[in-house]
PDB file of C-alpha atoms in Angstrom:
ATOM      1  CA  UNK R  30     -47.622  47.886 -40.361  1.00 64.00           C
ATOM      2  CA  UNK R  31     -47.278  51.599 -39.534  1.00 77.00           C
ATOM      3  CA  UNK R  32     -46.200  51.446 -35.872  1.00 93.00           C
ATOM      4  CA  UNK R  33     -45.957  55.037 -34.598  1.00 96.00           C
ATOM      5  CA  UNK R  34     -47.007  57.782 -37.000  1.00 97.00           C
ATOM      6  CA  UNK R  35     -46.319  61.487 -36.456  1.00 97.00           C
ATOM      7  CA  UNK R  36     -47.589  64.470 -38.371  1.00 96.00           C
ATOM      8  CA  UNK R  37     -46.438  66.858 -39.626  1.00 97.00           C
ATOM      9  CA  UNK R  38     -42.873  65.871 -40.487  1.00 96.00           C
ATOM     10  CA  UNK R  39     -41.793  69.485 -40.949  1.00 96.00           C
ATOM     11  CA  UNK R  40     -43.233  72.770 -39.723  1.00 96.00           C
ATOM     12  CA  UNK R  41     -42.062  76.371 -39.634  1.00 97.00           C
ATOM     13  CA  UNK R  42     -43.758  78.714 -37.194  1.00 96.00           C
ATOM     14  CA  UNK R  43     -43.437  82.332 -36.230  1.00 97.00           C
ATOM     15  CA  UNK R  44     -42.922  83.256 -32.598  1.00 98.00           C
ATOM     16  CA  UNK R  45     -46.260  83.290 -30.810  1.00 97.00           C
ATOM     17  CA  UNK R  46     -48.072  80.984 -33.207  1.00 97.00           C
ATOM     18  CA  UNK R  47     -49.649  77.786 -31.968  1.00 97.00           C
ATOM     19  CA  UNK R  48     -49.632  74.314 -33.394  1.00 96.00           C
ATOM     20  CA  UNK R  49     -50.346  70.699 -32.535  1.00 98.00           C
ATOM     21  CA  UNK R  50     -48.156  67.697 -33.296  1.00 98.00           C
ATOM     22  CA  UNK R  51     -50.181  64.559 -33.811  1.00 98.00           C
ATOM     23  CA  UNK R  52     -49.105  61.044 -32.915  1.00 98.00           C
ATOM     24  CA  UNK R  53     -50.889  57.742 -33.383  1.00 97.00           C
ATOM     25  CA  UNK R  54     -49.840  54.148 -32.739  1.00 96.00           C
ATOM     26  CA  UNK R  55     -51.455  50.950 -33.963  1.00 94.00           C
ATOM     27  CA  UNK R  56     -49.731  48.481 -31.623  1.00 92.00           C
ATOM     28  CA  UNK R  57     -52.330  48.609 -28.842  1.00 91.00           C
ATOM     29  CA  UNK R  58     -49.733  50.128 -26.506  1.00 92.00           C
ATOM     30  CA  UNK R  59     -50.789  51.668 -23.225  1.00 91.00           C
ATOM     31  CA  UNK R  60     -47.961  54.169 -22.773  1.00 92.00           C
ATOM     32  CA  UNK R  61     -47.074  57.041 -25.050  1.00 95.00           C
ATOM     33  CA  UNK R  62     -44.349  59.685 -24.847  1.00 96.00           C
ATOM     34  CA  UNK R  63     -43.179  62.934 -26.357  1.00 97.00           C
ATOM     35  CA  UNK R  64     -39.453  63.689 -26.494  1.00 97.00           C
ATOM     36  CA  UNK R  65     -37.469  66.528 -27.993  1.00 97.00           C
ATOM     37  CA  UNK R  66     -34.046  65.987 -29.510  1.00 94.00           C
ATOM     38  CA  UNK R  67     -31.496  68.782 -29.424  1.00 93.00           C
ATOM     39  CA  UNK R  68     -27.801  68.675 -30.353  1.00 85.00           C
ATOM     40  CA  UNK R  69     -25.662  67.933 -27.316  1.00 82.00           C
ATOM     41  CA  UNK R  70     -28.750  67.396 -25.145  1.00 86.00           C
ATOM     42  CA  UNK R  71     -29.944  64.075 -26.437  1.00 87.00           C
ATOM     43  CA  UNK R  72     -33.564  63.101 -25.977  1.00 92.00           C
ATOM     44  CA  UNK R  73     -35.470  64.859 -23.233  1.00 94.00           C
ATOM     45  CA  UNK R  74     -38.896  63.782 -22.092  1.00 94.00           C
ATOM     46  CA  UNK R  75     -41.567  66.447 -22.393  1.00 96.00           C
ATOM     47  CA  UNK R  76     -44.727  64.617 -21.332  1.00 96.00           C
ATOM     48  CA  UNK R  77     -45.913  61.053 -21.136  1.00 95.00           C
ATOM     49  CA  UNK R  78     -49.135  59.140 -20.756  1.00 95.00           C
ATOM     50  CA  UNK R  79     -48.976  55.845 -18.908  1.00 91.00           C
ATOM     51  CA  UNK R  80     -52.478  54.922 -19.966  1.00 90.00           C
ATOM     52  CA  UNK R  81     -55.535  56.342 -21.637  1.00 90.00           C
ATOM     53  CA  UNK R  82     -56.870  59.223 -19.581  1.00 89.00           C
ATOM     54  CA  UNK R  83     -53.641  60.056 -17.753  1.00 94.00           C
ATOM     55  CA  UNK R  84     -50.784  62.409 -18.557  1.00 96.00           C
ATOM     56  CA  UNK R  85     -47.709  63.402 -16.598  1.00 95.00           C
ATOM     57  CA  UNK R  86     -44.927  65.923 -16.938  1.00 95.00           C
ATOM     58  CA  UNK R  87     -41.474  64.860 -17.956  1.00 93.00           C
ATOM     59  CA  UNK R  88     -38.188  66.700 -17.687  1.00 91.00           C
ATOM     60  CA  UNK R  89     -39.036  69.734 -19.901  1.00 95.00           C
ATOM     61  CA  UNK R  90     -42.819  70.323 -19.934  1.00 97.00           C
ATOM     62  CA  UNK R  91     -42.869  74.132 -19.893  1.00 97.00           C
ATOM     63  CA  UNK R  92     -44.494  75.657 -22.952  1.00 96.00           C
ATOM     64  CA  UNK R  93     -46.273  72.442 -23.935  1.00 98.00           C
ATOM     65  CA  UNK R  94     -49.588  70.748 -23.360  1.00 97.00           C
ATOM     66  CA  UNK R  95     -50.673  67.242 -24.261  1.00 98.00           C
ATOM     67  CA  UNK R  96     -53.886  65.354 -24.840  1.00 97.00           C
ATOM     68  CA  UNK R  97     -54.341  61.609 -24.730  1.00 96.00           C
ATOM     69  CA  UNK R  98     -57.330  61.549 -27.039  1.00 88.00           C
ATOM     70  CA  UNK R  99     -57.802  57.792 -26.884  1.00 95.00           C
ATOM     71  CA  UNK R 100     -55.586  54.752 -26.603  1.00 95.00           C
ATOM     72  CA  UNK R 101     -54.131  55.292 -30.073  1.00 96.00           C
ATOM     73  CA  UNK R 102     -53.517  59.041 -30.115  1.00 97.00           C
ATOM     74  CA  UNK R 103     -51.356  61.409 -28.093  1.00 98.00           C
ATOM     75  CA  UNK R 104     -50.979  64.999 -29.261  1.00 98.00           C
ATOM     76  CA  UNK R 105     -48.507  67.697 -28.253  1.00 98.00           C
ATOM     77  CA  UNK R 106     -49.551  71.351 -28.395  1.00 98.00           C
ATOM     78  CA  UNK R 107     -47.454  74.477 -28.425  1.00 97.00           C
ATOM     79  CA  UNK R 108     -49.755  77.320 -27.413  1.00 93.00           C
ATOM     80  CA  UNK R 109     -47.333  80.173 -28.109  1.00 96.00           C
ATOM     81  CA  UNK R 110     -44.236  78.975 -29.893  1.00 96.00           C
ATOM     82  CA  UNK R 111     -40.824  80.345 -28.952  1.00 97.00           C
ATOM     83  CA  UNK R 112     -37.484  80.025 -30.773  1.00 97.00           C
ATOM     84  CA  UNK R 113     -36.244  77.836 -27.896  1.00 96.00           C
ATOM     85  CA  UNK R 114     -38.777  75.258 -29.019  1.00 97.00           C
ATOM     86  CA  UNK R 115     -37.009  74.761 -32.314  1.00 97.00           C
ATOM     87  CA  UNK R 116     -36.198  71.070 -32.182  1.00 97.00           C
ATOM     88  CA  UNK R 117     -36.955  67.625 -33.516  1.00 96.00           C
ATOM     89  CA  UNK R 118     -39.867  66.058 -31.695  1.00 98.00           C
ATOM     90  CA  UNK R 119     -40.317  62.328 -31.304  1.00 97.00           C
ATOM     91  CA  UNK R 120     -43.362  60.430 -30.241  1.00 97.00           C
ATOM     92  CA  UNK R 121     -42.895  56.949 -28.795  1.00 96.00           C
ATOM     93  CA  UNK R 122     -45.032  54.188 -27.373  1.00 94.00           C
ATOM     94  CA  UNK R 123     -44.522  51.205 -25.101  1.00 90.00           C
ATOM     95  CA  UNK R 124     -46.603  48.153 -24.375  1.00 82.00           C
ATOM     96  CA  UNK R 125     -47.862  46.962 -20.999  1.00 71.00           C
ATOM     97  CA  UNK R 126     -48.256  43.598 -19.386  1.00 62.00           C
ATOM     98  CA  UNK R 127     -47.223  40.871 -21.768  1.00 56.00           C
ATOM     99  CA  UNK R 128     -46.352  43.464 -24.383  1.00 54.00           C
ATOM    100  CA  UNK R 129     -44.042  45.321 -22.041  1.00 62.00           C
ATOM    101  CA  UNK R 130     -40.465  44.484 -22.863  1.00 72.00           C
ATOM    102  CA  UNK R 131     -39.461  47.990 -21.886  1.00 80.00           C
ATOM    103  CA  UNK R 132     -38.757  48.841 -25.504  1.00 86.00           C
ATOM    104  CA  UNK R 133     -39.868  52.210 -26.811  1.00 91.00           C
ATOM    105  CA  UNK R 134     -41.120  52.347 -30.394  1.00 93.00           C
ATOM    106  CA  UNK R 135     -40.471  55.689 -32.033  1.00 95.00           C
ATOM    107  CA  UNK R 136     -42.047  57.717 -34.771  1.00 96.00           C
ATOM    108  CA  UNK R 137     -39.995  59.252 -37.545  1.00 95.00           C
ATOM    109  CA  UNK R 138     -39.811  62.641 -35.874  1.00 95.00           C
ATOM    110  CA  UNK R 139     -41.208  66.098 -36.556  1.00 97.00           C
ATOM    111  CA  UNK R 140     -38.772  68.906 -37.280  1.00 96.00           C
ATOM    112  CA  UNK R 141     -40.097  72.205 -35.943  1.00 97.00           C
ATOM    113  CA  UNK R 142     -38.498  75.575 -36.583  1.00 97.00           C
ATOM    114  CA  UNK R 143     -39.699  78.663 -34.739  1.00 97.00           C
ATOM    115  CA  UNK R 144     -38.587  81.963 -36.252  1.00 96.00           C
TER     116      UNK R 144
ATOM    117  CA  UNK Y   7     -30.877  62.646  -9.635  1.00 74.00           C
ATOM    118  CA  UNK Y   8     -31.187  60.064 -12.357  1.00 82.00           C
ATOM    119  CA  UNK Y   9     -28.764  60.735 -15.120  1.00 89.00           C
ATOM    120  CA  UNK Y  10     -27.188  59.047 -18.118  1.00 94.00           C
ATOM    121  CA  UNK Y  11     -23.859  60.381 -19.330  1.00 95.00           C
ATOM    122  CA  UNK Y  12     -22.312  59.705 -22.705  1.00 96.00           C
ATOM    123  CA  UNK Y  13     -19.038  61.621 -22.606  1.00 95.00           C
ATOM    124  CA  UNK Y  14     -18.211  61.465 -26.319  1.00 95.00           C
ATOM    125  CA  UNK Y  15     -20.258  63.467 -28.826  1.00 95.00           C
ATOM    126  CA  UNK Y  16     -18.372  61.915 -31.720  1.00 96.00           C
ATOM    127  CA  UNK Y  17     -16.332  58.754 -32.047  1.00 97.00           C
ATOM    128  CA  UNK Y  18     -14.487  58.196 -35.278  1.00 97.00           C
ATOM    129  CA  UNK Y  19     -12.804  54.855 -35.996  1.00 97.00           C
ATOM    130  CA  UNK Y  20     -11.483  52.967 -38.988  1.00 97.00           C
ATOM    131  CA  UNK Y  21     -13.241  49.949 -40.399  1.00 97.00           C
ATOM    132  CA  UNK Y  22     -12.084  46.833 -38.607  1.00 97.00           C
ATOM    133  CA  UNK Y  23     -11.028  48.680 -35.461  1.00 98.00           C
ATOM    134  CA  UNK Y  24     -12.623  47.969 -32.086  1.00 97.00           C
ATOM    135  CA  UNK Y  25     -15.363  50.267 -30.878  1.00 97.00           C
ATOM    136  CA  UNK Y  26     -16.362  51.259 -27.370  1.00 97.00           C
ATOM    137  CA  UNK Y  27     -19.152  53.751 -26.787  1.00 98.00           C
ATOM    138  CA  UNK Y  28     -19.168  54.877 -23.180  1.00 98.00           C
ATOM    139  CA  UNK Y  29     -22.225  55.189 -20.980  1.00 97.00           C
ATOM    140  CA  UNK Y  30     -22.364  55.953 -17.274  1.00 97.00           C
ATOM    141  CA  UNK Y  31     -25.507  56.231 -15.220  1.00 95.00           C
ATOM    142  CA  UNK Y  32     -26.638  57.592 -11.906  1.00 93.00           C
ATOM    143  CA  UNK Y  33     -29.571  55.761 -10.324  1.00 90.00           C
ATOM    144  CA  UNK Y  34     -30.179  54.674  -6.767  1.00 86.00           C
ATOM    145  CA  UNK Y  35     -32.269  51.618  -7.558  1.00 85.00           C
ATOM    146  CA  UNK Y  36     -31.670  48.565  -9.692  1.00 86.00           C
ATOM    147  CA  UNK Y  37     -31.040  49.946 -13.168  1.00 88.00           C
ATOM    148  CA  UNK Y  38     -32.378  48.663 -16.447  1.00 89.00           C
ATOM    149  CA  UNK Y  39     -30.307  49.980 -19.312  1.00 92.00           C
ATOM    150  CA  UNK Y  40     -30.830  49.986 -23.051  1.00 93.00           C
ATOM    151  CA  UNK Y  41     -28.896  51.071 -26.122  1.00 95.00           C
ATOM    152  CA  UNK Y  42     -30.861  52.673 -28.958  1.00 96.00           C
ATOM    153  CA  UNK Y  43     -29.515  53.421 -32.424  1.00 96.00           C
ATOM    154  CA  UNK Y  44     -30.576  55.894 -35.097  1.00 95.00           C
ATOM    155  CA  UNK Y  45     -29.235  55.215 -38.582  1.00 95.00           C
ATOM    156  CA  UNK Y  46     -29.336  57.955 -41.182  1.00 92.00           C
ATOM    157  CA  UNK Y  47     -32.920  58.612 -42.340  1.00 88.00           C
ATOM    158  CA  UNK Y  48     -34.310  55.894 -40.088  1.00 91.00           C
ATOM    159  CA  UNK Y  49     -36.234  56.086 -36.883  1.00 92.00           C
ATOM    160  CA  UNK Y  50     -34.706  55.461 -33.488  1.00 94.00           C
ATOM    161  CA  UNK Y  51     -34.766  51.766 -32.636  1.00 93.00           C
ATOM    162  CA  UNK Y  52     -33.702  49.501 -29.831  1.00 92.00           C
ATOM    163  CA  UNK Y  53     -30.297  47.900 -30.283  1.00 94.00           C
ATOM    164  CA  UNK Y  54     -29.971  45.881 -27.108  1.00 90.00           C
ATOM    165  CA  UNK Y  55     -30.930  45.729 -23.454  1.00 87.00           C
ATOM    166  CA  UNK Y  56     -28.753  44.592 -20.582  1.00 82.00           C
ATOM    167  CA  UNK Y  57     -31.298  42.123 -19.213  1.00 77.00           C
ATOM    168  CA  UNK Y  58     -31.215  39.917 -22.279  1.00 77.00           C
ATOM    169  CA  UNK Y  59     -27.399  39.826 -22.381  1.00 76.00           C
ATOM    170  CA  UNK Y  60     -27.563  39.412 -26.138  1.00 81.00           C
ATOM    171  CA  UNK Y  61     -25.260  40.339 -28.987  1.00 84.00           C
ATOM    172  CA  UNK Y  62     -26.923  42.319 -31.757  1.00 87.00           C
ATOM    173  CA  UNK Y  63     -25.069  43.113 -34.980  1.00 92.00           C
ATOM    174  CA  UNK Y  64     -21.878  42.164 -33.166  1.00 92.00           C
ATOM    175  CA  UNK Y  65     -22.453  44.672 -30.368  1.00 95.00           C
ATOM    176  CA  UNK Y  66     -22.459  43.732 -26.697  1.00 94.00           C
ATOM    177  CA  UNK Y  67     -22.875  45.731 -23.522  1.00 94.00           C
ATOM    178  CA  UNK Y  68     -22.251  44.646 -19.965  1.00 88.00           C
ATOM    179  CA  UNK Y  69     -23.742  46.325 -16.944  1.00 91.00           C
ATOM    180  CA  UNK Y  70     -21.047  47.126 -14.390  1.00 92.00           C
ATOM    181  CA  UNK Y  71     -22.796  48.215 -11.218  1.00 90.00           C
ATOM    182  CA  UNK Y  72     -19.526  48.944  -9.433  1.00 92.00           C
ATOM    183  CA  UNK Y  73     -18.507  51.470 -12.070  1.00 94.00           C
ATOM    184  CA  UNK Y  74     -22.145  52.399 -12.889  1.00 94.00           C
ATOM    185  CA  UNK Y  75     -21.382  51.844 -16.547  1.00 95.00           C
ATOM    186  CA  UNK Y  76     -22.993  50.191 -19.540  1.00 95.00           C
ATOM    187  CA  UNK Y  77     -20.472  50.602 -22.329  1.00 96.00           C
ATOM    188  CA  UNK Y  78     -21.306  49.379 -25.842  1.00 96.00           C
ATOM    189  CA  UNK Y  79     -18.594  47.379 -27.558  1.00 96.00           C
ATOM    190  CA  UNK Y  80     -17.872  45.799 -30.896  1.00 97.00           C
ATOM    191  CA  UNK Y  81     -14.582  44.102 -31.738  1.00 97.00           C
ATOM    192  CA  UNK Y  82     -14.494  45.026 -35.432  1.00 97.00           C
ATOM    193  CA  UNK Y  83     -16.354  48.110 -36.661  1.00 97.00           C
ATOM    194  CA  UNK Y  84     -18.130  48.096 -40.008  1.00 97.00           C
ATOM    195  CA  UNK Y  85     -19.120  51.070 -42.135  1.00 97.00           C
ATOM    196  CA  UNK Y  86     -22.807  50.281 -41.685  1.00 96.00           C
ATOM    197  CA  UNK Y  87     -22.389  50.816 -37.940  1.00 97.00           C
ATOM    198  CA  UNK Y  88     -22.157  54.567 -38.549  1.00 98.00           C
ATOM    199  CA  UNK Y  89     -25.096  56.056 -36.662  1.00 97.00           C
ATOM    200  CA  UNK Y  90     -26.160  57.961 -33.551  1.00 96.00           C
ATOM    201  CA  UNK Y  91     -26.192  55.816 -30.418  1.00 97.00           C
ATOM    202  CA  UNK Y  92     -28.148  56.592 -27.274  1.00 96.00           C
ATOM    203  CA  UNK Y  93     -27.813  54.960 -23.900  1.00 96.00           C
ATOM    204  CA  UNK Y  94     -31.064  54.972 -21.916  1.00 94.00           C
ATOM    205  CA  UNK Y  95     -32.123  54.245 -18.370  1.00 91.00           C
ATOM    206  CA  UNK Y  96     -35.446  52.485 -18.682  1.00 83.00           C
ATOM    207  CA  UNK Y  97     -36.491  53.081 -15.087  1.00 72.00           C
ATOM    208  CA  UNK Y  98     -36.811  56.828 -15.542  1.00 70.00           C
ATOM    209  CA  UNK Y  99     -37.062  57.050 -19.317  1.00 81.00           C
ATOM    210  CA  UNK Y 100     -33.840  59.045 -19.318  1.00 90.00           C
ATOM    211  CA  UNK Y 101     -31.592  59.166 -22.360  1.00 94.00           C
ATOM    212  CA  UNK Y 102     -27.997  60.239 -22.663  1.00 94.00           C
ATOM    213  CA  UNK Y 103     -26.898  63.000 -25.022  1.00 94.00           C
ATOM    214  CA  UNK Y 104     -25.924  60.485 -27.681  1.00 95.00           C
ATOM    215  CA  UNK Y 105     -22.692  59.597 -29.455  1.00 97.00           C
ATOM    216  CA  UNK Y 106     -22.229  59.778 -33.204  1.00 96.00           C
ATOM    217  CA  UNK Y 107     -20.184  56.838 -34.426  1.00 98.00           C
ATOM    218  CA  UNK Y 108     -18.390  57.325 -37.731  1.00 98.00           C
ATOM    219  CA  UNK Y 109     -16.652  54.341 -39.248  1.00 98.00           C
ATOM    220  CA  UNK Y 110     -14.175  55.312 -41.933  1.00 96.00           C
ATOM    221  CA  UNK Y 111     -13.016  53.064 -44.732  1.00 92.00           C
TER     222      UNK Y 111
END
């Protein structure tokens, strides 16, 4: 019973490099989210996808792109990493209809360091 | 603007003491508020939601629309309560900055 799975768990990048964070959920949830967690800032929403085929910007989308590949997978891409993107990234999902209790289910997080 | 404010970054209490983690929100509509908890080396998980008016692990939280607050309370803290706590406004997927609770023996 995996729930929400994120890869990689740790990554070190140099400024200007690109990378993609992968996220998959096996709960048949419609909505998926990417947050970043920074000390003193809490969790801030980067992008979300309310359903397969749709994506929307959150509070801090600059420097990121996302792809909702299918219902299970939602990836986050950094095209040209900057030190300000050093953070812990969390993927989350939420059900719809009868599955929608409003609860977000989170992955374990991906710690990204940009040098 | 929609906002969730948790004024304390760190709350340190002794085992057996009462705990109150503060949360204030700013939202023009009818709010739906949650508390999430992140224990050490575990993923973030839902603790409780105001709609269900439940008590989880001894914690309760009451929505006070007049004071726009949703404070988390527990009468007697336990060491296993040590964790990071986030207040969240479901309507706009907004989280507060979080409060670290440390319960000392």
